Structure formats: C-alpha cells, structure tokens
CSV table of C-alpha atoms in Angstrom, one decimal:
chain,number,residue,atom,x,y,z
A,21,MET,CA,58.4,17.1,62.9
A,22,LYS,CA,57.9,15.0,59.9
A,23,VAL,CA,54.3,15.4,58.3
A,24,ILE,CA,52.7,13.6,55.6
A,25,VAL,CA,49.3,14.4,54.1
A,26,ILE,CA,47.5,11.3,52.9
A,27,VAL,CA,45.0,12.0,50.1
A,28,PRO,CA,42.7,9.0,49.1
A,29,ALA,CA,41.3,9.3,45.7
A,30,TYR,CA,38.7,7.4,43.7
A,31,ASN,CA,37.6,8.8,40.4
A,32,GLU,CA,38.9,12.3,41.2
A,33,ALA,CA,40.4,13.2,37.8
A,34,LEU,CA,38.7,16.4,37.8
A,35,ASN,CA,39.5,17.4,41.4
A,36,ILE,CA,42.9,16.1,42.1
A,37,GLU,CA,44.9,18.8,40.5
A,38,LYS,CA,43.3,21.5,42.4
A,39,THR,CA,43.6,19.6,45.7
A,40,ILE,CA,47.4,19.1,45.2
A,41,GLU,CA,47.8,22.7,44.0
A,42,ASP,CA,46.2,23.6,47.3
A,43,LEU,CA,48.6,21.5,49.3
A,44,GLN,CA,51.5,22.8,47.4
A,45,LYS,CA,50.5,26.5,48.0
A,46,ASN,CA,49.3,26.3,51.6
A,47,ALA,CA,51.1,23.4,53.1
A,48,LYS,CA,54.2,23.1,50.9
A,49,GLU,CA,56.5,22.3,53.9
A,50,TYR,CA,54.6,18.9,54.3
A,51,ASP,CA,54.9,15.8,52.2
A,52,TYR,CA,51.9,14.2,50.6
A,53,VAL,CA,50.9,10.8,48.9
A,54,ILE,CA,47.9,10.2,46.8
A,55,ILE,CA,46.3,6.7,47.4
A,56,ASN,CA,44.6,6.2,44.0
A,57,ASP,CA,42.2,3.4,44.7
A,58,CYS,CA,42.1,1.8,41.2
A,59,SER,CA,40.2,4.8,39.8
A,60,LYS,CA,38.0,4.0,36.7
A,61,ASP,CA,38.6,7.5,35.3
A,62,GLN,CA,41.9,9.3,34.4
A,63,THR,CA,43.1,9.9,38.0
A,64,LYS,CA,46.2,7.9,37.6
A,65,GLU,CA,46.9,9.5,34.3
A,66,VAL,CA,46.4,13.1,35.6
A,67,CYS,CA,48.7,12.3,38.6
A,68,GLN,CA,51.4,10.8,36.4
A,69,LYS,CA,51.2,13.7,33.9
A,70,ASN,CA,51.7,16.2,36.8
A,71,GLN,CA,54.4,14.1,38.5
A,72,PHE,CA,52.4,14.0,41.7
A,73,HIS,CA,53.4,11.4,44.3
A,74,VAL,CA,51.0,8.6,44.0
A,75,ILE,CA,50.5,5.0,45.0
A,76,SER,CA,48.1,3.5,42.5
A,77,LEU,CA,46.4,0.3,43.9
A,78,PRO,CA,45.7,-2.7,41.5
A,79,ILE,CA,42.2,-3.0,42.7
A,80,ASN,CA,39.5,-1.0,44.3
A,81,TYR,CA,39.9,-1.8,47.9
A,82,GLY,CA,37.6,1.1,49.4
A,83,LEU,CA,38.5,4.1,51.5
A,84,THR,CA,39.3,2.2,54.7
A,85,SER,CA,42.1,0.2,52.9
A,86,GLY,CA,43.4,3.4,51.1
A,87,ILE,CA,43.8,5.1,54.5
A,88,GLN,CA,45.4,1.9,56.1
A,89,ILE,CA,47.8,1.8,53.2
A,90,GLY,CA,48.8,5.6,53.7
A,91,MET,CA,49.3,5.0,57.5
A,92,LYS,CA,51.6,2.1,56.8
A,93,TYR,CA,53.4,4.2,54.5
A,94,ALA,CA,53.5,6.9,57.2
A,95,LYS,CA,55.0,4.5,59.6
A,96,GLU,CA,57.4,2.9,57.3
A,97,LYS,CA,58.9,6.4,56.3
A,98,ASP,CA,58.9,7.4,59.9
A,99,TYR,CA,56.6,10.3,59.9
A,100,ASP,CA,55.5,12.0,63.1
A,101,ILE,CA,52.1,13.1,62.0
A,102,ALA,CA,49.8,11.8,59.2
A,103,ILE,CA,46.9,14.0,58.0
A,104,GLN,CA,43.9,12.5,56.3
A,105,PHE,CA,42.8,14.9,53.6
A,106,ASP,CA,40.1,14.2,51.0
A,107,GLY,CA,40.9,14.3,47.3
A,108,ASP,CA,37.7,15.9,46.1
A,109,GLY,CA,38.6,19.5,46.7
A,110,GLN,CA,36.3,20.0,49.8
A,111,HIS,CA,39.0,20.3,52.4
A,112,SER,CA,41.2,23.5,52.6
A,113,ALA,CA,45.0,23.0,53.2
A,114,ARG,CA,45.3,26.3,55.0
A,115,TYR,CA,44.1,24.6,58.1
A,116,ILE,CA,46.7,22.0,58.1
A,117,LYS,CA,49.2,24.0,60.1
A,118,GLU,CA,46.6,24.4,62.8
A,119,LEU,CA,46.1,20.5,62.8
A,120,VAL,CA,49.7,20.0,63.2
A,121,LYS,CA,49.9,22.6,65.9
A,122,GLY,CA,47.5,20.7,68.0
A,123,ILE,CA,49.7,17.7,68.0
A,124,GLU,CA,53.2,19.3,68.0
A,125,LYS,CA,52.5,22.2,70.5
A,126,GLU,CA,49.4,21.2,72.4
A,127,ASN,CA,50.3,17.3,72.6
A,128,TYR,CA,46.9,16.0,71.3
A,129,ASP,CA,46.8,12.6,69.7
A,130,VAL,CA,44.1,13.3,67.0
A,131,VAL,CA,43.1,16.7,65.8
A,132,ILE,CA,40.0,17.0,63.8
A,133,GLY,CA,39.1,19.8,61.2
A,134,SER,CA,35.4,20.4,62.4
A,135,ARG,CA,32.8,22.4,60.7
A,136,PHE,CA,30.9,22.9,63.8
A,137,VAL,CA,33.1,24.1,66.7
A,138,THR,CA,31.6,27.5,66.5
A,139,SER,CA,29.2,27.2,63.6
A,140,LYS,CA,25.8,25.5,63.7
A,141,LYS,CA,24.9,22.4,61.8
A,142,PRO,CA,22.4,22.9,58.9
A,143,MET,CA,19.2,21.0,58.9
A,144,SER,CA,19.5,17.9,56.6
A,145,ILE,CA,19.2,14.1,56.8
A,146,ARG,CA,23.0,13.9,56.9
A,147,MET,CA,23.4,16.4,59.8
A,148,LEU,CA,20.7,14.5,61.7
A,149,GLY,CA,22.7,11.5,61.3
A,150,SER,CA,25.8,13.4,62.5
A,151,ASN,CA,23.9,14.5,65.5
A,152,ILE,CA,22.8,10.9,66.3
A,153,ILE,CA,26.4,9.7,66.0
A,154,GLN,CA,27.6,12.6,68.1
A,155,LEU,CA,25.1,11.4,70.9
A,156,ALA,CA,26.1,7.9,70.5
A,157,ILE,CA,29.8,9.0,71.2
A,158,LYS,CA,28.8,11.0,74.0
A,159,VAL,CA,27.0,8.1,75.7
A,160,VAL,CA,29.7,5.6,75.1
A,161,THR,CA,32.7,7.8,76.0
A,162,GLY,CA,31.4,10.8,77.9
A,163,LYS,CA,33.3,13.1,75.3
A,164,THR,CA,31.6,15.3,72.7
A,165,ILE,CA,32.8,15.4,69.2
A,166,LYS,CA,30.8,17.9,67.3
A,167,ASP,CA,31.8,16.9,63.8
A,168,PRO,CA,32.4,13.1,64.1
A,169,THR,CA,32.0,12.5,60.2
A,170,SER,CA,34.7,15.0,59.3
A,171,GLY,CA,37.2,13.4,57.1
A,172,MET,CA,40.1,15.9,57.8
A,173,ARG,CA,42.0,14.7,60.7
A,174,ALA,CA,45.6,14.6,62.1
A,175,TYR,CA,47.1,11.7,63.8
A,176,ASN,CA,50.3,11.4,65.9
A,177,ARG,CA,52.7,8.4,66.0
A,178,LYS,CA,50.5,6.7,68.5
A,179,ALA,CA,47.5,6.9,66.5
A,180,ILE,CA,49.3,6.0,63.2
A,181,GLU,CA,50.6,2.9,65.2
A,182,GLU,CA,47.1,1.9,66.1
A,183,PHE,CA,46.0,2.0,62.4
A,184,VAL,CA,49.0,-0.1,61.4
A,185,LYS,CA,48.5,-2.7,64.0
A,186,ASN,CA,44.6,-2.9,63.9
A,187,SER,CA,43.3,-3.5,60.5
A,188,SER,CA,39.6,-3.0,61.8
A,189,LEU,CA,40.2,0.8,62.2
A,190,THR,CA,38.5,3.0,59.6
A,191,PRO,CA,38.6,6.6,58.8
A,192,GLU,CA,35.2,6.9,60.3
A,193,PRO,CA,33.4,8.0,63.5
A,194,ASP,CA,33.7,4.6,65.3
A,195,THR,CA,37.5,4.8,65.2
A,196,LEU,CA,37.3,8.0,67.2
A,197,VAL,CA,35.5,6.0,69.8
A,198,TYR,CA,38.2,3.5,69.8
A,199,MET,CA,40.9,6.1,70.4
A,200,LEU,CA,38.9,7.7,73.2
A,201,LYS,CA,38.6,4.4,74.9
A,202,LYS,CA,42.4,4.1,74.5
A,203,GLN,CA,42.6,7.3,76.5
A,204,MET,CA,43.8,9.3,73.6
A,205,LYS,CA,43.4,13.1,73.5
A,206,ILE,CA,41.2,14.4,70.8
A,207,LYS,CA,40.7,18.0,69.8
A,208,GLU,CA,38.6,19.8,67.2
A,209,ILE,CA,39.4,23.0,65.4
A,210,GLN,CA,37.1,25.1,63.4
A,211,VAL,CA,37.5,24.8,59.6
A,212,GLU,CA,35.4,25.6,56.6
A,213,MET,CA,34.7,23.1,53.8
A,214,THR,CA,33.2,23.5,50.3
A,215,GLU,CA,31.2,21.4,48.2
A,216,ARG,CA,33.0,19.3,45.6
A,217,GLU,CA,33.2,21.1,42.3
A,218,PHE,CA,33.1,18.0,39.9
A,219,GLY,CA,31.8,14.4,40.4
A,220,GLU,CA,29.2,13.2,42.7
A,221,SER,CA,29.2,12.3,46.4
A,222,TYR,CA,28.7,8.8,47.5
A,223,PHE,CA,26.1,9.7,50.0
A,224,ASP,CA,22.5,10.2,48.8
A,225,ALA,CA,19.7,10.1,51.4
A,226,PHE,CA,19.4,6.4,51.5
A,227,LYS,CA,23.2,5.9,51.9
A,228,SER,CA,23.3,8.5,54.6
A,229,ILE,CA,20.7,6.6,56.6
A,230,GLU,CA,22.6,3.3,56.0
A,231,TYR,CA,25.9,4.9,57.0
A,232,MET,CA,24.3,6.2,60.2
A,233,LEU,CA,23.0,2.9,61.2
A,234,SER,CA,26.3,1.0,60.5
A,235,MET,CA,28.2,3.6,62.5
A,236,MET,CA,25.7,3.3,65.5
A,237,PHE,CA,26.0,-0.4,65.4
A,238,SER,CA,29.8,-0.2,65.5
A,239,ILE,CA,29.9,2.5,68.1
A,240,ILE,CA,27.4,0.8,70.6
A,241,PHE,CA,28.1,-2.9,69.9
A,242,ILE,CA,31.8,-3.1,69.0
A,243,ARG,CA,33.8,0.1,70.1
A,244,ALA,CA,32.0,0.5,73.2
A,245,PHE,CA,33.8,-2.6,74.5
A,246,THR,CA,37.2,-1.6,73.5
A,247,ARG,CA,39.7,-2.4,76.0
A,248,LYS,CA,40.8,0.7,77.8
A,249,GLY,CA,44.3,2.1,77.3
A,250,LYS,CA,46.5,3.8,79.8
A,251,LYS,CA,46.1,7.6,80.4
A,252,GLY,CA,47.5,9.6,77.5
A,253,GLY,CA,47.3,6.7,75.1
A,254,LYS,CA,50.7,5.2,76.1
C-alpha cells in the first residue's frame, strides 16, 4: 500500500528537523509531505535547506485547511493511507507501522495513536476536557474513543475521500463522530507522546476550555445529525 505522512507545521523551525529525522529513521518506507502554514519563523527556510518535501502556503489558513490540503494531495497522488502527524516533535514515528497495520491487515478505516488505551489520563484541565468530549462521543455514537484529541491518526482511502469532498471536516474529535456515523470502523492503539521541546503550545487553560466547548457544540448539535452511512463506510 502507498502511505503518506502529512505533517502540518506552523512556526516549527526548531522542531521540524527532528520530526523529519524521526520519520526518515523509523518510517523511511513511507512518503511524507510538510504543509507549512505560512510560518512566521524560519520553518520554510529550514525545510528548503534540508531539501524536505514541503508545500508552503501563501497565507496562514490554520490547521484544518492544512490537513485538508494534505488529504487532497494524498488523493491526487493515489495514496492508500494518509497519516496525520504533528510537526512539533511530540509524536513518535516508531508507531506508524502499527497504524498502517490496523488499516492494511485489520481493515479499519481510521486508526488513532492513543495515549490512553492502557495508560490512565493525568489530572488536568485539558484531560478533563478530553473526558467530557469522550463522554459526548459515547452518548452520540455509542462508541468509546479514549483519546479523542490525539492528533496522530491514520486514514484509509474512504476516509481520505470524506475529507476531500467535505470541507467541514477537521482533524478534531467531531470528525471522529462524523466517521462513526458513516459506519466507519475506528481503532485505537497505545502510543507514547512527549512534550514539545521548543516553542509553545497553542493551548493554555482558557484555550482548552474554549476548545472543549466548541467540540461539544459540534458533536452534539452538528455531527450528531450526520446522515448514517452504509455498514463498513462504503
């Protein structure tokens, strides 16, 4: 199967080399593309210096548009699997083969790299928000997603196609609800993630609460009414 790793990057000049080195060491059999979202730092220059495969956007569109562009690229280039993989160094490429296996060998439509399949969630405002989102997904779909906010996911052709034809889909938990409603099969595998080494996370306490409320609204009042697909997502 043809596999591509989509790496969204915004102001990741200090992290992007380490991220791509990890991919080239632990997932070298797979292609990758960096979606540089008009970074204000030297991300573009670092990518060019290292001859990384990068698409640099002319303006800052945001994470959702970056992933959408990556999915369109995956479809245009006829990839079977697209992997969403953060550019900040928090994800580990050594788990990518397991994500691919879940689709290629086990016939799942989406495979999530989850921090909490076998590990417990720490006590924090962000994890409280994760628990509330998890509960909302359970109420709406009847399915349990233990790490709904994980940004490390693999999508098969059907899921890629959904991103391409539906511009409202985001790399966020509400899209998992949409895909479950479409009868797609989703699996979580246990992974470990690290804290970013350089730069600052977008989420502070206020942003975490704002994000949780936004996801709750989308899950309950928008994605809950997604028209059901046929069994197996076909």
